[in-house]
């Protein structure tokens, strides 16, 4: 049975429309009809100001506008320009100097890093492991390339990382698979805002080192929101811990320029390996560039030039970071306002540390979200709860929302 007319289904489950963009379109339609002040659109995964306009770092915008045709019109090399590769390593690691063999391959956004990691480090039919709360495109990407997603429980009963569930699932999958890709999105996890602590990272590394050395495990750290979790070097303190991984576990970092540089539409990103041997790093470059050629070919050159220029000019880099900090502080204030208000009205939330999203656990999320929509509040219902984007609503709205959500939960 297939619901396709002409297209081939190839085992994929293809919805009629992208869920989040569908909800957001309904929010926009209501805004046009009822007025902007009657609608809260808490679905958008981009940082908006209090008036609902996308925030653009003016320092980055300046560089963008200064580009010459020579800089943006030509093809970029498949793996990225040499200057970009150096700049992106600095951008990912900052003060940390890896002792491992690092290779960087350009990708169109962080999404490309996820796709290429799955396609090159798992086999057809494999299960790819991630947390039970996860960003839906992981599932889309896995399906598209003939894999499926398996999950473990992110939280234990105390609201910390559930090592027991993680280890059980890793070992269960490795009993039937020779390769395993694990995706951990931290810090500022989408959709919960969780971040693994140093201790939790140590235990994750220990568990992976204890897996059979005959297997190949790839740990993809999806660090798309690393610059939104507080001081930027603090968010990177887990890198030295990754260096303790044994040779049969390969750490790969998925990096996105979409949020950190407000370049969502320019599709900038990279994947970086921290390999224990040069051979594995060289192979990483070869296979990931092959996959890039086979899917999107080269990435937009403009974004490579922009990042290279920023890292070549200390004063400019300082301005970018200062601007980003002021927006990050705003985002942190919004998150805190939401959490405080949730506590005041007794609304249970999933443990939140920082980031674009907060989540409220509930069994009937579709019905609660539908009820909220009737009141002009647009959220994203997930399998296990409701996602609210603090990135797209003001601090004032963050303060008001928990009471409205609690009421909607009580009435459906
Ligand atoms: N990973 C997560 C968890 C995300 O939420 C996103 C964007 O929303 C990305 C990766 C990468 O996004 P992009 O491809 O736009 O850089």
Tab-separated table of C-alpha atoms and ligand atoms in Angstrom:
chain	number	residue	atom	x	y	z
A	1	UNK	CA	0.000	0.000	0.000
A	2	UNK	CA	1.270	3.446	-0.847
A	3	UNK	CA	-0.258	6.901	-0.677
A	4	UNK	CA	1.881	8.046	-3.613
A	5	UNK	CA	0.401	8.890	-7.019
A	6	UNK	CA	3.497	8.951	-9.182
A	7	UNK	CA	6.396	9.206	-6.765
A	8	UNK	CA	8.238	6.295	-5.182
A	9	UNK	CA	7.729	5.879	-1.474
A	10	UNK	CA	10.873	3.854	-0.801
A	11	UNK	CA	9.825	3.033	2.743
A	12	UNK	CA	9.550	6.643	3.816
A	13	UNK	CA	6.686	8.157	5.763
A	14	UNK	CA	6.093	11.455	3.957
A	15	UNK	CA	3.589	13.869	5.541
A	16	UNK	CA	1.441	16.174	3.442
A	17	UNK	CA	3.167	19.209	4.908
A	18	UNK	CA	6.029	19.977	7.256
A	19	UNK	CA	4.369	20.061	10.664
A	20	UNK	CA	6.103	23.092	12.176
A	21	UNK	CA	5.890	25.228	9.041
A	22	UNK	CA	2.195	24.223	8.766
A	23	UNK	CA	1.433	25.497	12.288
A	24	UNK	CA	3.460	28.628	11.703
A	25	UNK	CA	1.482	29.320	8.522
A	26	UNK	CA	-1.776	29.045	10.487
A	27	UNK	CA	-0.351	31.535	13.007
A	28	UNK	CA	0.521	33.940	10.205
A	29	UNK	CA	-2.955	33.580	8.679
A	30	UNK	CA	-4.550	34.372	12.057
A	31	UNK	CA	-2.260	37.384	12.493
A	32	UNK	CA	-3.356	38.712	9.096
A	33	UNK	CA	-7.030	38.244	10.030
A	34	UNK	CA	-7.193	39.163	13.720
A	35	UNK	CA	-4.173	41.428	14.150
A	36	UNK	CA	-0.640	40.814	15.342
A	37	UNK	CA	-1.371	41.520	18.993
A	38	UNK	CA	-3.940	38.693	19.134
A	39	UNK	CA	-1.485	35.977	18.189
A	40	UNK	CA	1.527	34.343	19.889
A	41	UNK	CA	3.663	32.383	17.440
A	42	UNK	CA	5.859	30.249	19.675
A	43	UNK	CA	6.789	27.815	16.904
A	44	UNK	CA	9.693	29.528	15.143
A	45	UNK	CA	13.251	28.237	15.536
A	46	UNK	CA	14.899	31.558	14.750
A	47	UNK	CA	15.758	34.335	17.171
A	48	UNK	CA	13.189	37.122	16.815
A	49	UNK	CA	13.051	40.472	18.561
A	50	UNK	CA	10.112	41.449	20.767
A	51	UNK	CA	8.245	42.703	17.687
A	52	UNK	CA	8.570	39.384	15.920
A	53	UNK	CA	11.279	40.458	13.456
A	54	UNK	CA	14.225	38.191	12.766
A	55	UNK	CA	17.360	39.428	14.539
A	56	UNK	CA	20.346	39.935	12.260
A	57	UNK	CA	23.837	40.584	13.655
A	58	UNK	CA	24.728	43.925	12.110
A	59	UNK	CA	28.452	43.077	12.203
A	60	UNK	CA	27.806	39.958	10.097
A	61	UNK	CA	25.464	41.857	7.811
A	62	UNK	CA	28.222	44.426	7.160
A	63	UNK	CA	30.617	41.700	6.032
A	64	UNK	CA	27.946	40.131	3.859
A	65	UNK	CA	27.255	43.414	2.115
A	66	UNK	CA	30.961	44.042	1.514
A	67	UNK	CA	31.456	40.859	-0.522
A	68	UNK	CA	32.613	41.248	-4.104
A	69	UNK	CA	31.250	39.060	-6.940
A	70	UNK	CA	34.557	37.249	-6.997
A	71	UNK	CA	34.006	36.245	-3.401
A	72	UNK	CA	30.476	34.926	-3.707
A	73	UNK	CA	29.858	34.011	-7.331
A	74	UNK	CA	32.441	31.289	-7.807
A	75	UNK	CA	32.007	27.694	-6.749
A	76	UNK	CA	33.541	26.861	-3.386
A	77	UNK	CA	35.674	23.704	-3.198
A	78	UNK	CA	33.488	20.713	-2.222
A	79	UNK	CA	34.834	20.548	1.328
A	80	UNK	CA	34.950	24.337	1.758
A	81	UNK	CA	37.576	26.988	1.065
A	82	UNK	CA	40.897	26.439	2.933
A	83	UNK	CA	40.369	29.691	4.886
A	84	UNK	CA	36.884	28.551	5.916
A	85	UNK	CA	38.204	25.207	7.133
A	86	UNK	CA	40.668	26.949	9.414
A	87	UNK	CA	38.131	29.540	10.586
A	88	UNK	CA	35.467	26.954	11.325
A	89	UNK	CA	37.875	24.884	13.448
A	90	UNK	CA	38.510	28.005	15.547
A	91	UNK	CA	34.792	28.710	15.687
A	92	UNK	CA	33.993	25.241	16.952
A	93	UNK	CA	36.844	24.779	19.449
A	94	UNK	CA	37.634	28.404	20.493
A	95	UNK	CA	40.155	28.265	23.393
A	96	UNK	CA	40.462	24.502	23.247
A	97	UNK	CA	43.278	22.988	21.202
A	98	UNK	CA	42.488	19.400	20.254
A	99	UNK	CA	45.379	16.968	20.312
A	100	UNK	CA	43.457	14.707	17.938
A	101	UNK	CA	43.428	14.650	14.122
A	102	UNK	CA	40.813	17.177	13.138
A	103	UNK	CA	39.356	17.493	9.650
A	104	UNK	CA	36.577	19.914	8.718
A	105	UNK	CA	34.180	19.454	5.815
A	106	UNK	CA	31.743	22.218	4.874
A	107	UNK	CA	28.039	21.415	4.954
A	108	UNK	CA	24.897	23.408	4.134
A	109	UNK	CA	23.906	24.194	7.729
A	110	UNK	CA	24.118	21.779	10.613
A	111	UNK	CA	21.584	19.623	8.756
A	112	UNK	CA	24.198	18.571	6.215
A	113	UNK	CA	26.504	17.388	9.001
A	114	UNK	CA	23.748	15.161	10.367
A	115	UNK	CA	23.011	13.716	6.945
A	116	UNK	CA	26.626	12.985	6.084
A	117	UNK	CA	27.402	11.450	9.463
A	118	UNK	CA	24.493	9.032	9.181
A	119	UNK	CA	25.231	8.175	5.564
A	120	UNK	CA	28.932	7.490	6.134
A	121	UNK	CA	29.073	5.950	9.592
A	122	UNK	CA	26.054	3.631	9.646
A	123	UNK	CA	24.966	0.833	7.335
A	124	UNK	CA	21.730	0.608	5.355
A	125	UNK	CA	18.958	-0.641	7.632
A	126	UNK	CA	20.808	0.390	10.816
A	127	UNK	CA	19.133	2.101	13.692
A	128	UNK	CA	20.561	5.486	14.601
A	129	UNK	CA	20.317	6.296	18.301
A	130	UNK	CA	19.184	9.570	19.828
A	131	UNK	CA	17.213	10.878	22.821
A	132	UNK	CA	13.450	10.304	23.158
A	133	UNK	CA	12.978	14.063	22.927
A	134	UNK	CA	14.534	14.913	19.580
A	135	UNK	CA	14.533	17.306	16.623
A	136	UNK	CA	12.142	15.735	14.085
A	137	UNK	CA	14.464	16.108	11.041
A	138	UNK	CA	16.749	13.419	12.543
A	139	UNK	CA	13.966	11.007	11.697
A	140	UNK	CA	13.403	12.531	8.249
A	141	UNK	CA	17.093	12.289	7.375
A	142	UNK	CA	17.437	8.717	8.671
A	143	UNK	CA	14.412	7.579	6.648
A	144	UNK	CA	15.545	9.357	3.513
A	145	UNK	CA	18.753	7.353	3.460
A	146	UNK	CA	17.398	3.968	4.485
A	147	UNK	CA	17.953	4.040	8.244
A	148	UNK	CA	15.555	4.342	11.166
A	149	UNK	CA	15.727	6.099	14.490
A	150	UNK	CA	15.890	4.401	17.896
A	151	UNK	CA	15.655	6.372	21.123
A	152	UNK	CA	16.653	6.157	24.762
A	153	UNK	CA	15.131	8.126	27.628
A	154	UNK	CA	16.952	11.424	27.999
A	155	UNK	CA	15.889	12.039	31.605
A	156	UNK	CA	16.060	9.937	34.743
A	157	UNK	CA	13.585	10.401	37.583
A	158	UNK	CA	15.731	13.223	39.026
A	159	UNK	CA	15.734	15.173	35.756
A	160	UNK	CA	19.367	14.297	34.944
A	161	UNK	CA	20.829	12.372	31.994
A	162	UNK	CA	19.516	8.821	32.013
A	163	UNK	CA	22.762	6.827	31.834
A	164	UNK	CA	20.963	3.581	32.485
A	165	UNK	CA	18.650	3.967	29.492
A	166	UNK	CA	21.544	5.230	27.329
A	167	UNK	CA	23.843	2.309	28.097
A	168	UNK	CA	21.095	-0.272	27.753
A	169	UNK	CA	20.097	1.002	24.348
A	170	UNK	CA	23.677	1.343	23.086
A	171	UNK	CA	24.464	-2.235	24.114
A	172	UNK	CA	21.178	-3.590	22.775
A	173	UNK	CA	21.806	-2.057	19.349
A	174	UNK	CA	25.438	-3.151	19.259
A	175	UNK	CA	24.345	-6.727	19.772
A	176	UNK	CA	22.697	-6.650	16.360
A	177	UNK	CA	24.665	-3.906	14.525
A	178	UNK	CA	28.359	-3.547	13.759
A	179	UNK	CA	28.101	0.213	13.419
A	180	UNK	CA	26.210	2.687	15.538
A	181	UNK	CA	25.691	6.423	15.058
A	182	UNK	CA	24.588	8.216	18.228
A	183	UNK	CA	23.318	11.791	18.047
A	184	UNK	CA	23.489	13.941	21.169
A	185	UNK	CA	22.239	17.497	20.770
A	186	UNK	CA	23.818	19.555	23.542
A	187	UNK	CA	24.035	22.203	24.939
A	188	UNK	CA	20.656	23.944	24.598
A	189	UNK	CA	19.011	20.790	23.342
A	190	UNK	CA	16.101	21.127	20.951
A	191	UNK	CA	13.345	20.746	22.158
A	192	UNK	CA	14.069	20.665	25.928
A	193	UNK	CA	16.911	23.129	26.494
A	194	UNK	CA	18.944	20.456	28.311
A	195	UNK	CA	22.754	20.375	28.424
A	196	UNK	CA	24.915	17.508	29.613
A	197	UNK	CA	27.059	18.396	32.635
A	198	UNK	CA	30.789	17.576	32.744
A	199	UNK	CA	30.070	14.586	34.997
A	200	UNK	CA	27.400	13.340	32.629
A	201	UNK	CA	29.819	13.648	29.709
A	202	UNK	CA	32.465	11.672	31.629
A	203	UNK	CA	29.994	8.853	32.181
A	204	UNK	CA	28.846	8.865	28.542
A	205	UNK	CA	32.463	8.556	27.401
A	206	UNK	CA	33.108	5.778	29.895
A	207	UNK	CA	30.042	3.845	28.688
A	208	UNK	CA	31.094	4.173	25.047
A	209	UNK	CA	34.649	3.104	25.833
A	210	UNK	CA	33.197	-0.033	27.406
A	211	UNK	CA	31.474	-1.123	24.193
A	212	UNK	CA	33.129	-3.974	22.238
A	213	UNK	CA	36.260	-2.787	20.406
A	214	UNK	CA	35.207	-4.835	17.380
A	215	UNK	CA	32.327	-2.387	16.778
A	216	UNK	CA	32.442	1.078	15.220
A	217	UNK	CA	30.606	3.755	17.154
A	218	UNK	CA	30.254	7.336	15.931
A	219	UNK	CA	29.210	9.974	18.411
A	220	UNK	CA	27.730	12.970	16.610
A	221	UNK	CA	27.545	15.965	18.919
A	222	UNK	CA	24.971	18.211	17.319
A	223	UNK	CA	26.237	21.525	18.678
A	224	UNK	CA	23.902	23.755	16.656
A	225	UNK	CA	23.095	25.873	19.722
A	226	UNK	CA	26.518	25.907	21.411
A	227	UNK	CA	26.671	29.698	21.349
A	228	UNK	CA	23.380	30.130	23.178
A	229	UNK	CA	24.037	28.336	26.444
A	230	UNK	CA	25.927	30.981	28.403
A	231	UNK	CA	29.597	31.931	28.153
A	232	UNK	CA	30.796	30.493	24.843
A	233	UNK	CA	33.992	28.875	26.133
A	234	UNK	CA	32.080	27.266	29.006
A	235	UNK	CA	29.778	25.569	26.496
A	236	UNK	CA	32.848	23.937	25.014
A	237	UNK	CA	34.280	22.460	28.195
A	238	UNK	CA	33.212	18.962	27.158
A	239	UNK	CA	35.673	18.799	24.232
A	240	UNK	CA	38.642	17.600	26.347
A	241	UNK	CA	36.428	14.792	27.667
A	242	UNK	CA	35.770	13.610	24.103
A	243	UNK	CA	39.511	13.145	23.685
A	244	UNK	CA	39.295	10.251	26.137
A	245	UNK	CA	37.245	8.197	23.663
A	246	UNK	CA	38.903	4.994	22.499
A	247	UNK	CA	39.810	4.338	18.906
A	248	UNK	CA	36.583	2.463	18.103
A	249	UNK	CA	34.499	5.525	18.994
A	250	UNK	CA	34.732	8.467	16.619
A	251	UNK	CA	33.581	11.899	17.812
A	252	UNK	CA	32.096	14.124	15.099
A	253	UNK	CA	30.934	17.667	15.783
A	254	UNK	CA	28.001	19.054	13.806
A	255	UNK	CA	28.329	22.819	13.557
A	256	UNK	CA	25.791	25.346	12.296
A	257	UNK	CA	26.273	28.975	11.341
A	258	UNK	CA	22.517	29.482	11.026
A	259	UNK	CA	21.785	30.682	14.554
A	260	UNK	CA	25.232	31.818	15.770
A	261	UNK	CA	25.753	34.152	12.815
A	262	UNK	CA	22.076	34.777	11.979
A	263	UNK	CA	22.728	33.310	8.534
A	264	UNK	CA	19.828	30.843	8.476
A	265	UNK	CA	19.187	31.263	4.770
A	266	UNK	CA	22.794	31.168	3.675
A	267	UNK	CA	23.228	27.518	4.621
A	268	UNK	CA	26.562	27.541	6.406
A	269	UNK	CA	27.859	24.746	8.560
A	270	UNK	CA	30.495	22.093	8.916
A	271	UNK	CA	31.245	18.662	10.281
A	272	UNK	CA	34.484	18.122	12.160
A	273	UNK	CA	36.018	14.858	13.241
A	274	UNK	CA	38.283	14.435	16.261
A	275	UNK	CA	39.929	11.211	15.113
A	276	UNK	CA	42.503	9.266	17.079
A	277	UNK	CA	44.448	8.365	13.929
A	278	UNK	CA	45.365	10.288	10.809
A	279	UNK	CA	44.016	7.531	8.587
A	280	UNK	CA	40.541	7.840	10.064
A	281	UNK	CA	40.661	11.638	9.717
A	282	UNK	CA	41.798	11.404	6.073
A	283	UNK	CA	39.038	8.925	5.358
A	284	UNK	CA	36.508	11.229	7.069
A	285	UNK	CA	37.414	13.991	4.628
A	286	UNK	CA	37.280	11.632	1.632
A	287	UNK	CA	33.904	10.037	2.427
A	288	UNK	CA	32.187	13.222	3.586
A	289	UNK	CA	33.302	15.154	0.517
A	290	UNK	CA	32.061	12.275	-1.651
A	291	UNK	CA	28.645	12.445	0.046
A	292	UNK	CA	28.583	16.215	-0.348
A	293	UNK	CA	29.287	15.879	-4.073
A	294	UNK	CA	26.501	13.327	-4.346
A	295	UNK	CA	23.883	15.408	-2.539
A	296	UNK	CA	24.388	19.200	-2.657
A	297	UNK	CA	27.808	19.392	-4.338
A	298	UNK	CA	29.395	22.554	-2.982
A	299	UNK	CA	28.054	24.918	-0.341
A	300	UNK	CA	27.452	28.659	-0.845
A	301	UNK	CA	30.848	30.349	-1.082
A	302	UNK	CA	29.607	33.598	0.466
A	303	UNK	CA	29.234	32.053	3.899
A	304	UNK	CA	32.778	30.656	3.742
A	305	UNK	CA	34.170	34.062	2.929
A	306	UNK	CA	32.110	35.718	5.673
A	307	UNK	CA	33.379	33.400	8.416
A	308	UNK	CA	36.972	33.604	7.132
A	309	UNK	CA	36.834	37.411	7.175
A	310	UNK	CA	35.430	37.462	10.691
A	311	UNK	CA	38.198	35.219	12.007
A	312	UNK	CA	40.880	37.184	10.144
A	313	UNK	CA	39.935	40.405	11.950
A	314	UNK	CA	40.057	40.398	15.737
A	315	UNK	CA	38.163	43.630	16.131
A	316	UNK	CA	35.358	42.348	13.896
A	317	UNK	CA	35.256	39.020	15.726
A	318	UNK	CA	34.943	40.927	19.006
A	319	UNK	CA	32.003	42.894	17.645
A	320	UNK	CA	30.234	39.738	16.421
A	321	UNK	CA	30.664	38.117	19.824
A	322	UNK	CA	29.512	41.183	21.737
A	323	UNK	CA	26.395	41.480	19.589
A	324	UNK	CA	25.647	37.802	19.929
A	325	UNK	CA	26.078	38.035	23.692
A	326	UNK	CA	23.449	40.742	24.003
A	327	UNK	CA	20.967	38.598	22.063
A	328	UNK	CA	21.925	35.506	24.020
A	329	UNK	CA	21.321	37.376	27.285
A	330	UNK	CA	17.886	38.357	26.024
A	331	UNK	CA	17.147	34.713	25.193
A	332	UNK	CA	18.341	33.608	28.637
A	333	UNK	CA	16.062	36.195	30.282
A	334	UNK	CA	13.112	34.874	28.284
A	335	UNK	CA	13.837	31.299	29.349
A	336	UNK	CA	14.153	32.326	32.980
A	337	UNK	CA	10.892	34.285	32.826
A	338	UNK	CA	9.080	31.251	31.414
A	339	UNK	CA	10.523	28.906	34.037
A	340	UNK	CA	9.735	31.281	36.924
A	341	UNK	CA	6.163	31.719	35.746
A	342	UNK	CA	5.773	27.964	35.243
A	343	UNK	CA	6.883	27.419	38.823
A	344	UNK	CA	4.496	30.063	40.111
A	345	UNK	CA	1.448	28.499	38.446
A	346	UNK	CA	2.576	24.911	39.126
A	347	UNK	CA	3.144	23.938	35.481
A	348	UNK	CA	5.500	20.984	35.183
A	349	UNK	CA	8.273	21.463	32.626
A	350	UNK	CA	10.984	19.238	31.233
A	351	UNK	CA	14.417	20.148	32.786
A	352	UNK	CA	15.617	23.307	31.022
A	353	UNK	CA	19.069	24.867	31.149
A	354	UNK	CA	19.245	27.213	28.166
A	355	UNK	CA	18.423	27.704	24.541
A	356	UNK	CA	15.711	28.384	22.025
A	357	UNK	CA	13.034	25.999	23.355
A	358	UNK	CA	11.183	24.956	26.500
A	359	UNK	CA	8.997	21.859	26.744
A	360	UNK	CA	6.000	20.895	28.805
A	361	UNK	CA	5.375	17.173	29.171
A	362	UNK	CA	1.808	16.015	28.441
A	363	UNK	CA	0.060	12.955	27.050
A	364	UNK	CA	-2.465	14.714	24.850
A	365	UNK	CA	-0.224	17.305	23.256
A	366	UNK	CA	-2.202	17.536	19.994
A	367	UNK	CA	-5.424	18.375	21.864
A	368	UNK	CA	-3.680	20.890	24.159
A	369	UNK	CA	-1.986	22.609	21.208
A	370	UNK	CA	-5.320	22.726	19.340
A	371	UNK	CA	-6.991	24.314	22.360
A	372	UNK	CA	-4.191	26.885	22.634
A	373	UNK	CA	-4.579	27.678	18.933
A	374	UNK	CA	-8.204	28.678	19.520
A	375	UNK	CA	-6.799	31.314	21.884
A	376	UNK	CA	-4.252	32.515	19.356
A	377	UNK	CA	-1.298	30.690	20.964
A	378	UNK	CA	0.659	28.555	18.524
A	379	UNK	CA	3.016	25.902	19.914
A	380	UNK	CA	4.401	22.647	18.551
A	381	UNK	CA	2.835	19.416	19.823
A	382	UNK	CA	5.411	16.625	20.096
A	383	UNK	CA	4.918	12.942	20.915
A	384	UNK	CA	5.508	13.551	24.614
A	385	UNK	CA	4.703	17.213	25.135
A	386	UNK	CA	4.362	20.759	23.888
A	387	UNK	CA	7.326	22.771	22.580
A	388	UNK	CA	7.440	26.510	23.131
A	389	UNK	CA	9.988	28.636	21.300
A	390	UNK	CA	11.357	31.263	23.667
A	391	UNK	CA	13.410	32.468	20.722
A	392	UNK	CA	10.366	33.815	18.923
A	393	UNK	CA	8.370	35.467	21.748
A	394	UNK	CA	9.050	38.357	24.114
A	395	UNK	CA	9.986	38.070	27.796
A	396	UNK	CA	6.568	39.434	28.653
A	397	UNK	CA	4.822	36.697	26.646
A	398	UNK	CA	7.153	34.104	28.214
A	399	UNK	CA	5.851	35.239	31.581
A	400	UNK	CA	2.204	34.934	30.523
A	401	UNK	CA	2.327	31.658	28.627
A	402	UNK	CA	2.651	29.072	31.444
A	403	UNK	CA	-0.719	30.062	32.963
A	404	UNK	CA	-2.411	29.789	29.555
A	405	UNK	CA	-0.825	26.394	28.906
A	406	UNK	CA	-1.825	25.117	32.332
A	407	UNK	CA	-5.414	26.235	31.737
A	408	UNK	CA	-5.519	24.567	28.318
A	409	UNK	CA	-4.174	21.329	29.824
A	410	UNK	CA	-6.856	21.370	32.478
A	411	UNK	CA	-9.687	21.931	30.030
A	412	UNK	CA	-8.933	19.292	27.375
B	1	LIG	N1	20.250	20.536	14.965
B	1	LIG	C1	19.168	20.982	15.634
B	1	LIG	C2	18.781	20.293	16.876
B	1	LIG	C3	18.443	22.068	15.145
B	1	LIG	O1	17.373	22.488	15.816
B	1	LIG	C4	18.876	22.692	13.957
B	1	LIG	C5	18.091	23.814	13.421
B	1	LIG	O2	16.991	24.101	13.770
B	1	LIG	C6	20.022	22.199	13.311
B	1	LIG	C7	20.680	21.109	13.847
B	1	LIG	C8	20.644	22.733	12.078
B	1	LIG	O3	20.048	23.687	11.405
B	1	LIG	P1	20.636	24.312	10.079
B	1	LIG	O4	20.735	23.224	9.073
B	1	LIG	O5	19.636	25.327	9.714
B	1	LIG	O6	21.971	24.871	10.386
